[in-house]
Short mmCIF file of N, CA and C in Angstrom, two decimals:
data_model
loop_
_atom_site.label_atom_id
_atom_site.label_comp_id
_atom_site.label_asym_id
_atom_site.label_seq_id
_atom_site.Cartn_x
_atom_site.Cartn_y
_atom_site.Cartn_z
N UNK A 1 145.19 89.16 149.87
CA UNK A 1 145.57 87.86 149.34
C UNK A 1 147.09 87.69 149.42
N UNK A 2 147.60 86.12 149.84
CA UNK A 2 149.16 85.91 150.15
C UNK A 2 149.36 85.77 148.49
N UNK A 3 149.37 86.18 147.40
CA UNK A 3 149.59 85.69 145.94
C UNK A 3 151.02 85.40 146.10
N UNK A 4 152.37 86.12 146.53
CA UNK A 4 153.86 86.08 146.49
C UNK A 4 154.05 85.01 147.80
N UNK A 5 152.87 84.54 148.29
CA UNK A 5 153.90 83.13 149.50
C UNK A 5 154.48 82.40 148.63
N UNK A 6 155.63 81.43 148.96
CA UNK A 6 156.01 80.26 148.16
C UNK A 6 154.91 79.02 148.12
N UNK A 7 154.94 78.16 147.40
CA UNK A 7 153.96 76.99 147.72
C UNK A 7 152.31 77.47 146.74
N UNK A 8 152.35 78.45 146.02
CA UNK A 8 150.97 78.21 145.40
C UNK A 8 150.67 77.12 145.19
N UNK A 9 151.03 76.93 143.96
CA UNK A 9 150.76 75.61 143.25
C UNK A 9 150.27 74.58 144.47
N UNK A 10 151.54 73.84 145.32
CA UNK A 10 150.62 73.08 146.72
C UNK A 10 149.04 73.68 146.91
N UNK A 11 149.28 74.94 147.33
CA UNK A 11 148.25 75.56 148.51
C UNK A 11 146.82 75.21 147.45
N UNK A 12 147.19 75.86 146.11
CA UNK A 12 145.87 75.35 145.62
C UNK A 12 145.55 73.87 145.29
N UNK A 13 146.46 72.78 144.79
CA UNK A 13 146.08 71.45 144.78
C UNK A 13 145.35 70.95 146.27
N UNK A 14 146.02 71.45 147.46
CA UNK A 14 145.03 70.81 148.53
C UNK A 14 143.98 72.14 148.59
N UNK A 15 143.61 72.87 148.10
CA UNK A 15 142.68 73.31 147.74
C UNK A 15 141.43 73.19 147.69
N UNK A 16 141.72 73.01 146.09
CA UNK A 16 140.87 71.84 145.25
C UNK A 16 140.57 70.83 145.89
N UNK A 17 141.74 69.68 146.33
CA UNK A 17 141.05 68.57 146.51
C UNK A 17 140.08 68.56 147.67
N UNK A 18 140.55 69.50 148.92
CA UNK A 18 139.17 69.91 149.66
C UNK A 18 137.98 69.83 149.31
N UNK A 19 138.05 71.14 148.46
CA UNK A 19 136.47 71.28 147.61
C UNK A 19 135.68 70.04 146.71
N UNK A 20 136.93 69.38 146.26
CA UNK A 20 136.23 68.19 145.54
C UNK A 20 135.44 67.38 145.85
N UNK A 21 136.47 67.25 147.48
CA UNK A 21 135.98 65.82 148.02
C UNK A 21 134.84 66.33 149.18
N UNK A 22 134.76 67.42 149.36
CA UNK A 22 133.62 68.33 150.27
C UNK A 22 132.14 68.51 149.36
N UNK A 23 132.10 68.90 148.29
CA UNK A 23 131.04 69.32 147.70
C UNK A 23 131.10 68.90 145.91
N UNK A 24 132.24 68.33 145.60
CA UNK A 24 132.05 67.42 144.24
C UNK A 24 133.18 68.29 143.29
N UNK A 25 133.07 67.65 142.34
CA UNK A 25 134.20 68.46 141.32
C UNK A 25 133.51 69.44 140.61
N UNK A 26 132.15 68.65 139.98
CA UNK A 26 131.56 70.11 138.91
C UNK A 26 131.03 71.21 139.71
N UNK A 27 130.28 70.67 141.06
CA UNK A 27 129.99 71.97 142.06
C UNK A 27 131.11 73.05 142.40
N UNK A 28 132.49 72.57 142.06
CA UNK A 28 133.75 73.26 142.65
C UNK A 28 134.02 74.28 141.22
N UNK A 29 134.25 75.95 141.63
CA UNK A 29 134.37 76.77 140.67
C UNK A 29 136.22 76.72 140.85
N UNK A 30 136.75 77.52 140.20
CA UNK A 30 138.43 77.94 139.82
C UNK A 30 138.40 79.03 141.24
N UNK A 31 137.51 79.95 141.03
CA UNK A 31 137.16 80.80 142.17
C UNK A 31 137.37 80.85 143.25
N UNK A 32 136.15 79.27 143.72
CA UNK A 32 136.58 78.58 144.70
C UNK A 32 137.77 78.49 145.37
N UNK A 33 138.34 77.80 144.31
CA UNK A 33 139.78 77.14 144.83
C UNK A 33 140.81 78.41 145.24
N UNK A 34 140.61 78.90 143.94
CA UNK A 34 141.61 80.36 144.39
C UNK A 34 141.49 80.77 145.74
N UNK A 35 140.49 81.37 146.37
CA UNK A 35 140.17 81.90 147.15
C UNK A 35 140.23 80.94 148.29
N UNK A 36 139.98 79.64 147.90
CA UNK A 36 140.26 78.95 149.68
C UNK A 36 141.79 78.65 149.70
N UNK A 37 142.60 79.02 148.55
CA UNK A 37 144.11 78.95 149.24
C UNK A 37 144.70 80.63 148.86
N UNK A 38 143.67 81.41 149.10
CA UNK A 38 144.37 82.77 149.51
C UNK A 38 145.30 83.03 148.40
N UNK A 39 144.32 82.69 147.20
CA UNK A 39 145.37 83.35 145.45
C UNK A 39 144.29 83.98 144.64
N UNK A 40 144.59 84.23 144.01
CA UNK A 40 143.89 84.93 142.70
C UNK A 40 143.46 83.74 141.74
N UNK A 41 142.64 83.88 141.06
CA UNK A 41 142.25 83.11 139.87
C UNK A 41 143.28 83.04 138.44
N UNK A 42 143.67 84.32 138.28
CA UNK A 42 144.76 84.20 137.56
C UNK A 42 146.08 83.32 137.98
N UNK A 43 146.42 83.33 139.57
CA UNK A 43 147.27 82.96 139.71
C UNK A 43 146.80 81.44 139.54
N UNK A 44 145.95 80.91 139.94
CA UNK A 44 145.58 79.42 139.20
C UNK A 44 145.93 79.33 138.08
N UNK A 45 145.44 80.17 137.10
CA UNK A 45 145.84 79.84 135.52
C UNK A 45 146.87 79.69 135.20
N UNK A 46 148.00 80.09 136.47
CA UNK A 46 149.49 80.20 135.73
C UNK A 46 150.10 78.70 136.26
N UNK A 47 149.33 78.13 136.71
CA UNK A 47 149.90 76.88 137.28
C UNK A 47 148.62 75.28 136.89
N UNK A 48 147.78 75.93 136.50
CA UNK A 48 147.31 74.95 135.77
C UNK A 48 146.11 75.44 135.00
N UNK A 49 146.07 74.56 133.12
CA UNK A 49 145.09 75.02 132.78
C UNK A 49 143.77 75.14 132.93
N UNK A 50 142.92 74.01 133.91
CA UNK A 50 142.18 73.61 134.23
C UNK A 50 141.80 72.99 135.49
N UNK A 51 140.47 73.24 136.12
CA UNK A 51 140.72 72.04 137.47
C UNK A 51 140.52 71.09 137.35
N UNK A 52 140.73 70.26 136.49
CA UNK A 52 140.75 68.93 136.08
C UNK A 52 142.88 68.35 136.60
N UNK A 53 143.01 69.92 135.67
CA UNK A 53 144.39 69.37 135.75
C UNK A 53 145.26 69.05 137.10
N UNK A 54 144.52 69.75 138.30
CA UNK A 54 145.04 70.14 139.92
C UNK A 54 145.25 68.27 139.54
N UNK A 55 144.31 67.71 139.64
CA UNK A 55 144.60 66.21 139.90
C UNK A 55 145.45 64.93 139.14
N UNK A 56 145.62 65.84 137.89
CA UNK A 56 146.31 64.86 136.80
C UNK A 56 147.86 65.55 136.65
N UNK A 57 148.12 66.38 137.57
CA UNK A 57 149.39 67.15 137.63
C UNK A 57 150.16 66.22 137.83
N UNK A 58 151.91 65.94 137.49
CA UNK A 58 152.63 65.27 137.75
C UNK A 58 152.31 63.83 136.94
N UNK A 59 151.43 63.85 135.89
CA UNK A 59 151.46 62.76 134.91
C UNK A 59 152.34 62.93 133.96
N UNK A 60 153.22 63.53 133.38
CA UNK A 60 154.53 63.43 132.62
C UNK A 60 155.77 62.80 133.61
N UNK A 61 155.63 63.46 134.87
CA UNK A 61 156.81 63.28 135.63
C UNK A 61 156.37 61.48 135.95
N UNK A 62 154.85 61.16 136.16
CA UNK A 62 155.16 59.40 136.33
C UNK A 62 155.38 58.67 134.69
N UNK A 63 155.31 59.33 133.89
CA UNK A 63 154.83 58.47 132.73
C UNK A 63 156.77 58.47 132.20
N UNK A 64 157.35 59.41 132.66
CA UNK A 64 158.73 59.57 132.97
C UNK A 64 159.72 58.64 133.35
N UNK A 65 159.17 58.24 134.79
CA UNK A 65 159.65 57.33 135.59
C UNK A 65 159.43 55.91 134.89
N UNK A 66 158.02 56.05 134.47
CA UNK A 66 158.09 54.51 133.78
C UNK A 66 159.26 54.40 132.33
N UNK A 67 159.24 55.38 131.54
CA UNK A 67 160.29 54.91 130.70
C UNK A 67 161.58 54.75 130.77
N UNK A 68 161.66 55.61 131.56
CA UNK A 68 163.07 55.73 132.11
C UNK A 68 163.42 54.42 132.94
N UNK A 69 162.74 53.90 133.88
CA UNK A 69 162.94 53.03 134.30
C UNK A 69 163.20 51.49 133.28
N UNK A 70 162.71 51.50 132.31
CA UNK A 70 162.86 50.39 130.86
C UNK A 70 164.08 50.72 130.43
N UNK A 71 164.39 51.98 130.41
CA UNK A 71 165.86 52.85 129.86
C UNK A 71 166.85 52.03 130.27
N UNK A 72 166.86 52.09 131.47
CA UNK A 72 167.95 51.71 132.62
C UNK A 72 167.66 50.72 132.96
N UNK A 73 167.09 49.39 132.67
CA UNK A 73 166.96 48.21 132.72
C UNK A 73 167.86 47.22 132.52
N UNK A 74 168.54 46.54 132.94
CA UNK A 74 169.81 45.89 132.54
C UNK A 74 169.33 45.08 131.44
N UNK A 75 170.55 44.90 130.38
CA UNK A 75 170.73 44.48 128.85
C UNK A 75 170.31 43.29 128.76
N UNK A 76 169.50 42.03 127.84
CA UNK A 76 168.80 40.97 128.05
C UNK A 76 167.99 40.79 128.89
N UNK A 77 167.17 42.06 129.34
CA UNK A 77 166.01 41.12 130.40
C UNK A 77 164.77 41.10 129.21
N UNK A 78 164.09 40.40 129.43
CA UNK A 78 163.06 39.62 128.85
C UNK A 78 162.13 41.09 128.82
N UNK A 79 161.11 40.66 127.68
CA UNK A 79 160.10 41.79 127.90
C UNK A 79 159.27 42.07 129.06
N UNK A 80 158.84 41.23 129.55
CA UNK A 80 158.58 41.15 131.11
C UNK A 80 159.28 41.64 132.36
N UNK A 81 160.41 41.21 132.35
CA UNK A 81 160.99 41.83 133.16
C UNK A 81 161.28 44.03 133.05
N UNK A 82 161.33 44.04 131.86
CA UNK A 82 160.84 45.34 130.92
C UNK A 82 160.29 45.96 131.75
N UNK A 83 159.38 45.24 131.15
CA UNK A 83 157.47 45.64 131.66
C UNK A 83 157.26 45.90 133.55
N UNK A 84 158.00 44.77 133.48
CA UNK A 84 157.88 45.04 135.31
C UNK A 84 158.69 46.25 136.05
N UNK A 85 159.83 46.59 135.01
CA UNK A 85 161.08 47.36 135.89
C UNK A 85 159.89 48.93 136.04
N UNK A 86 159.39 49.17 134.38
CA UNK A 86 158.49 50.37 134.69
C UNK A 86 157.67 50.24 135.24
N UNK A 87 157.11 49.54 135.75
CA UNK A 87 156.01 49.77 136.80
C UNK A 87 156.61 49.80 138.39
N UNK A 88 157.70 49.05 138.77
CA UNK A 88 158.80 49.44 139.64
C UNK A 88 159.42 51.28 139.48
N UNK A 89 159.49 51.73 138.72
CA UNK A 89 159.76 52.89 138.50
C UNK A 89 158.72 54.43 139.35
N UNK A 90 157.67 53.54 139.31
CA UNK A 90 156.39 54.46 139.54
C UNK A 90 156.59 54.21 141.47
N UNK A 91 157.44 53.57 141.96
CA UNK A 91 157.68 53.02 143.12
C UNK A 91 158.29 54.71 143.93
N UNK A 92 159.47 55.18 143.70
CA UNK A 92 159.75 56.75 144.00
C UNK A 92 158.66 57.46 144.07
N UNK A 93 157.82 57.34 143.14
CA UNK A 93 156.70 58.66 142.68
C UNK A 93 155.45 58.23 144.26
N UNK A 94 155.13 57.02 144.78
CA UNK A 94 153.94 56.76 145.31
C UNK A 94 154.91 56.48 146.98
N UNK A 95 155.07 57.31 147.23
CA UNK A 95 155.85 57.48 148.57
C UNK A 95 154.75 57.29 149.73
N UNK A 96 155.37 56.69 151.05
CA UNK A 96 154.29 56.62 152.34
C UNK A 96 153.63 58.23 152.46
N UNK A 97 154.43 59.08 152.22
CA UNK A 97 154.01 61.14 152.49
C UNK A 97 152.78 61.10 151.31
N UNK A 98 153.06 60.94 150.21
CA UNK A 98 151.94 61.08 149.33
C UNK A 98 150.92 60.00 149.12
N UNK A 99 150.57 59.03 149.82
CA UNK A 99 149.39 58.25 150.06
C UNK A 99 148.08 58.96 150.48
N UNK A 100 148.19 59.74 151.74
CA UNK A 100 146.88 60.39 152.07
C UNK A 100 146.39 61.37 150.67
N UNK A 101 147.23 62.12 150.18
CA UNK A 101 147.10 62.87 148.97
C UNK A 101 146.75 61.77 147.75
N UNK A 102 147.11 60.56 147.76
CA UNK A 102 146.92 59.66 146.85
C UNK A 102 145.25 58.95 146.93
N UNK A 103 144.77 58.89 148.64
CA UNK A 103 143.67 58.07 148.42
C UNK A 103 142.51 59.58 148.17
N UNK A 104 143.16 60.97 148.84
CA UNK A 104 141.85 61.90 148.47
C UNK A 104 141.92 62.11 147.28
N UNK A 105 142.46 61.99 146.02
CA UNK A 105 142.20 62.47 145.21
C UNK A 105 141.51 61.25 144.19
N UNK A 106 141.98 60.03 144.79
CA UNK A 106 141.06 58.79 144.23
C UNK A 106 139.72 58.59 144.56
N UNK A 107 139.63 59.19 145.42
CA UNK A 107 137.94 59.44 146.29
C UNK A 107 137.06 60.48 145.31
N UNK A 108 137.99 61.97 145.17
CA UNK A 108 137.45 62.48 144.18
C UNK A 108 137.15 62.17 142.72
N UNK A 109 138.35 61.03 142.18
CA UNK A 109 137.97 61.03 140.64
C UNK A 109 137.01 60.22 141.00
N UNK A 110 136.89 59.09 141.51
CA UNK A 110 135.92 58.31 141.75
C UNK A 110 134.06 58.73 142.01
N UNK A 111 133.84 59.97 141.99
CA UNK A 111 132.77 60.30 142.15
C UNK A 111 132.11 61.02 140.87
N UNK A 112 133.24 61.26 139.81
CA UNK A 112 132.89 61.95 138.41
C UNK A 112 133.08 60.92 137.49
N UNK A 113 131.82 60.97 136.35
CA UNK A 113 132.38 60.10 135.11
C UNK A 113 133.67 60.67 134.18
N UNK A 114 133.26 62.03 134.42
CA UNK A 114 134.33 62.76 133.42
C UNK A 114 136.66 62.60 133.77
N UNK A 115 136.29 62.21 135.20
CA UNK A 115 137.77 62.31 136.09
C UNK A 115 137.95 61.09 135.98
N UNK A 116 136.95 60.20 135.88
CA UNK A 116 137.34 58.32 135.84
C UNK A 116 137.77 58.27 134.28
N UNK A 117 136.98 58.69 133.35
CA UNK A 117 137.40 58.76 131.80
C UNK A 117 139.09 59.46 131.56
N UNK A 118 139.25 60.37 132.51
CA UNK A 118 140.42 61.16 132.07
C UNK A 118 141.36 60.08 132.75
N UNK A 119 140.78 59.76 133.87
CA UNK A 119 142.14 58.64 134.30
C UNK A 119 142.57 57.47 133.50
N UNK A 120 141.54 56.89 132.81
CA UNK A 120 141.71 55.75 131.79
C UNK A 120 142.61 56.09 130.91
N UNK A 121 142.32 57.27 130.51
CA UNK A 121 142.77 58.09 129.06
C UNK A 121 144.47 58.00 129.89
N UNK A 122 144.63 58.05 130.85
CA UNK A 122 146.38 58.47 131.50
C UNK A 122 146.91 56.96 131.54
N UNK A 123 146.11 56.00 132.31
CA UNK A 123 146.38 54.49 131.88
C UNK A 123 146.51 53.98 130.74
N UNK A 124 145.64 54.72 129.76
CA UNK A 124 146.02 54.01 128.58
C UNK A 124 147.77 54.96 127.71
N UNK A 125 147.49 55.79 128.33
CA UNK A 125 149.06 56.85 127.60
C UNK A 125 150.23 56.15 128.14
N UNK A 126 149.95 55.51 129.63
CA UNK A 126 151.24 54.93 130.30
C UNK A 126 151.53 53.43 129.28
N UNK A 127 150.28 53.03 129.49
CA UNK A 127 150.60 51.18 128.32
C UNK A 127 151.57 51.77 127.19
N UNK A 128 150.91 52.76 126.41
CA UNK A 128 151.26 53.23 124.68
C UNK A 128 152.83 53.78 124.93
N UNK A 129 153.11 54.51 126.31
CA UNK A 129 154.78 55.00 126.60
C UNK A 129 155.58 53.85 126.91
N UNK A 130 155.28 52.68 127.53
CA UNK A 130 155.53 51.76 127.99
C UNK A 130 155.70 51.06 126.56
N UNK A 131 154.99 50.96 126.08
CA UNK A 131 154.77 49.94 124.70
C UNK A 131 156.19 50.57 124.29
N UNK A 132 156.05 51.66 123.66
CA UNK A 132 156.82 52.29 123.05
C UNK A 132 158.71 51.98 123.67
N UNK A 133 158.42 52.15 125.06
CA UNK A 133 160.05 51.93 125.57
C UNK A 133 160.37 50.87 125.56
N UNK A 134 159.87 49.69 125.75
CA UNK A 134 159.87 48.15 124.94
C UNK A 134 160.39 48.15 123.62
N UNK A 135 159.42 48.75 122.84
CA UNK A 135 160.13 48.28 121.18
C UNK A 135 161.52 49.00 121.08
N UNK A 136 161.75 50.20 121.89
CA UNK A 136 163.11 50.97 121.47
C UNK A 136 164.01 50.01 122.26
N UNK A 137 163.96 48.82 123.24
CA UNK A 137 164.77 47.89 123.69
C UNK A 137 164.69 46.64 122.77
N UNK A 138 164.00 46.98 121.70
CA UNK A 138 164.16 46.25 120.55
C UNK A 138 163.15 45.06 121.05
N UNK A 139 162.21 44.89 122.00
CA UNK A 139 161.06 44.36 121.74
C UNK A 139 160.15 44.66 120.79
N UNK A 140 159.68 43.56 119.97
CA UNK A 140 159.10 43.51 118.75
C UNK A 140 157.42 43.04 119.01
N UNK A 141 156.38 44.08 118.44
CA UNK A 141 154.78 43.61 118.46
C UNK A 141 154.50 42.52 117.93
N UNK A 142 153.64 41.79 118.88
CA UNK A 142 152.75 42.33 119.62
C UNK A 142 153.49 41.77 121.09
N UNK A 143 154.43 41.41 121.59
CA UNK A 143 155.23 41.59 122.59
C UNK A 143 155.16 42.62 123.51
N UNK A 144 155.79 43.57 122.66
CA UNK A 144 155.58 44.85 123.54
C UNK A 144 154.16 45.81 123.63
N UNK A 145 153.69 45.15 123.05
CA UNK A 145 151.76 45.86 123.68
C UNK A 145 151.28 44.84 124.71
N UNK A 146 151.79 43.74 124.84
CA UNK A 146 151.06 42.69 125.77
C UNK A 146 151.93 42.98 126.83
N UNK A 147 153.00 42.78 127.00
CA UNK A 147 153.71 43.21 127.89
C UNK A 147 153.49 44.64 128.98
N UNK A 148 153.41 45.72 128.15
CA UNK A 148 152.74 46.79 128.83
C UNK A 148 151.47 47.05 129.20
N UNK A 149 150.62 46.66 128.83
CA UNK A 149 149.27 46.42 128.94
C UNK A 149 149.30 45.80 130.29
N UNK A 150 150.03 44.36 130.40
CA UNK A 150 149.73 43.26 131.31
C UNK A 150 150.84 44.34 132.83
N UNK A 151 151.74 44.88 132.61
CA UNK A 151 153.03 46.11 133.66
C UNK A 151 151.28 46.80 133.81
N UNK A 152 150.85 47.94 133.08
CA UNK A 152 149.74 48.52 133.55
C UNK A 152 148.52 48.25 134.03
N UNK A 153 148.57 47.03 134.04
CA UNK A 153 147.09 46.48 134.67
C UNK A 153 147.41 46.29 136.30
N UNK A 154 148.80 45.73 136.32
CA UNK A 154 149.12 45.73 137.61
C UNK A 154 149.46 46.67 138.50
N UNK A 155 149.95 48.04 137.96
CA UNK A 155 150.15 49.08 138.01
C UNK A 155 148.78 49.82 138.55
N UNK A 156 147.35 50.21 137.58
CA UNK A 156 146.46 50.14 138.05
C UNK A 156 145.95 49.27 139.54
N UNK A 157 145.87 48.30 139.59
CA UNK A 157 145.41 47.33 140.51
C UNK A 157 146.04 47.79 141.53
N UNK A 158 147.64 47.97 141.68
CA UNK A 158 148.04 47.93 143.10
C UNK A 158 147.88 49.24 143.63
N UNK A 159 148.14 50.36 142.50
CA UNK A 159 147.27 51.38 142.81
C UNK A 159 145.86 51.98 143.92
N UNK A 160 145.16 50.50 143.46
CA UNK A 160 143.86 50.79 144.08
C UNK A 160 144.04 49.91 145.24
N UNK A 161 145.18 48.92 145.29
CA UNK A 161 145.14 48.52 146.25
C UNK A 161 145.93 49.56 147.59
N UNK A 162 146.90 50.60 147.16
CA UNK A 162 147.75 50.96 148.05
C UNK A 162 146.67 52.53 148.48
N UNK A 163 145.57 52.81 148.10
CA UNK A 163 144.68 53.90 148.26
C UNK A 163 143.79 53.18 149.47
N UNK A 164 143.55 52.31 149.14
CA UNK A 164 142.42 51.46 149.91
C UNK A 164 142.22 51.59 151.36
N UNK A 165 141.84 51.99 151.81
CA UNK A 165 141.71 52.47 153.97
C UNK A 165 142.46 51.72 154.39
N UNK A 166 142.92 51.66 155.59
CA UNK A 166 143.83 50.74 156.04
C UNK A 166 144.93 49.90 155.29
N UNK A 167 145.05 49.82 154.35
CA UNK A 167 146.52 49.67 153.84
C UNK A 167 147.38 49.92 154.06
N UNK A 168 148.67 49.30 154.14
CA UNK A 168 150.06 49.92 154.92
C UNK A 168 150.84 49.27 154.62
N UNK A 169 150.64 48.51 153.26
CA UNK A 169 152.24 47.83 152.41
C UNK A 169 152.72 49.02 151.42
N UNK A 170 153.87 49.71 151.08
CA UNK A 170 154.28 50.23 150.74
C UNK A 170 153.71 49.89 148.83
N UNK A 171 153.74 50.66 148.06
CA UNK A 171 153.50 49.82 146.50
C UNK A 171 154.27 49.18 145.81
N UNK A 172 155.49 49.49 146.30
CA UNK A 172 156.61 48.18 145.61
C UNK A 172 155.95 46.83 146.35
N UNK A 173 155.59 46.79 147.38
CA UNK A 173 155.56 45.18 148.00
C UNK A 173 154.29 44.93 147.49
N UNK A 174 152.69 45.67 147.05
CA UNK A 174 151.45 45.46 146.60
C UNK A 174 152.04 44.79 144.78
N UNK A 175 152.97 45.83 144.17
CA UNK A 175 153.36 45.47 142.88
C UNK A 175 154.24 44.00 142.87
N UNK A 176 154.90 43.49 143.61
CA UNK A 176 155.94 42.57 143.87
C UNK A 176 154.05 41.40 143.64
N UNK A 177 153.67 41.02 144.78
CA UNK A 177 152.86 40.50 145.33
C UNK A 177 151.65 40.37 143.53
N UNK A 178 151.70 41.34 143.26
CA UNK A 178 150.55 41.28 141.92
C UNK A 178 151.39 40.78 140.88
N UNK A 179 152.67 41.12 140.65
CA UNK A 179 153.53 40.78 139.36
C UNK A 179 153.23 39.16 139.65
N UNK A 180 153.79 38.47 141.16
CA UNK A 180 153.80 36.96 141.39
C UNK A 180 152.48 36.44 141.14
N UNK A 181 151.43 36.85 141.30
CA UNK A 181 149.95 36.57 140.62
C UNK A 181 149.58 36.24 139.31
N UNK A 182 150.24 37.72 139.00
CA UNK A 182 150.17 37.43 137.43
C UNK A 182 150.67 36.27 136.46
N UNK A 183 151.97 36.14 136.93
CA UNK A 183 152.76 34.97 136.62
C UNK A 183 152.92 33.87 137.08
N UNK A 184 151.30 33.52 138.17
CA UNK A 184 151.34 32.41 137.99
C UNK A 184 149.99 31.83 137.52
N UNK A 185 148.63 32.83 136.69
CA UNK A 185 148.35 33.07 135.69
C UNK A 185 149.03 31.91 134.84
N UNK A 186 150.09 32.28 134.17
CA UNK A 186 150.70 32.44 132.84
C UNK A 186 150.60 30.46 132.67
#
């Protein structure tokens, strides 16, 4: 076994998502995975607690980008505009390189109830972080729950739009394109 190459962590996320999207998530053991990227099982454990987690990895680092991005929002923009800058934020994180990695692993949650529930559960943590970086810009409820709610719906959506086969607008221009939808909604 290569256990000391650099790149575990990688070697087993495309791993996993192999196995996921080959033969399902609950059919897929830790074992598995270990062994089809040439590691130990332990060495899985040291890089994630669960194989649930191979796919929800890097959800602090986006839920990050979204506040941070409200952080650094220039002074008087409207809650909306707020709302929009973090979901602009998530724009770095969903790069043209990580799309193919973006639509296999949407293929996989998409085939489990348990991986579609955990994803909701991450949509709904982004609204509640979002909510939250709103009111510390001194947006006041229920403002800043509608506001993030309405940033994460679009967020979601373009999401599924920038996974989708043949797609080839970058997600800032799918998010641009859904924000102008939304608002004309309003």
């Amino acid at each position: 076994m290569a256990r000391w190459e650099p790149g575990a962590k990688q070697r087993l996320q495309l791993a996993a998502l192999d196995l996921f999207v080959e033969q399902g998530f609950e059919a897929t053991t830790v074992a598995e995975i270990a062994g089809r990227a040439d590691l130990t099982e332990r060495t899985f454990y040291r890089h994630f607690a669960d194989k649930r987690e191979v796919l929800f990895d890097g959800q602090d680092v986006l839920l990050h980008a979204f506040v941070d991005a409200v952080a650094e929002a220039p002074d008087g923009a409207s809650p909306r505009e707020l709302a929009e800058a973090a979901v602009a934020g998530s724009g770095a994180f969903f790069t043209d390189e990580r799309r193919p990695w973006s639509r296999r692993r949407q293929q996989a949650i998409e085939t489990e109830d348990g991986l579609r529930e955990r994803e909701s559960l991450k949509m709904g943590a982004l609204a509640s972080a979002v909510a939250q970086a709103l009111r510390d810009r001194g947006v006041t409820d229920p403002a800043a729950e509608l506001a993030a709610d309405a940033a994460i719906s679009v967020f979601r959506v373009s999401f599924v739009q920038w996974v989708a086969p043949g797609e080839t607008r970058g997600i800032r221009d799918i998010q641009a394109d859904l924000f102008a939808a939304q608002r004309a909604l309003a």
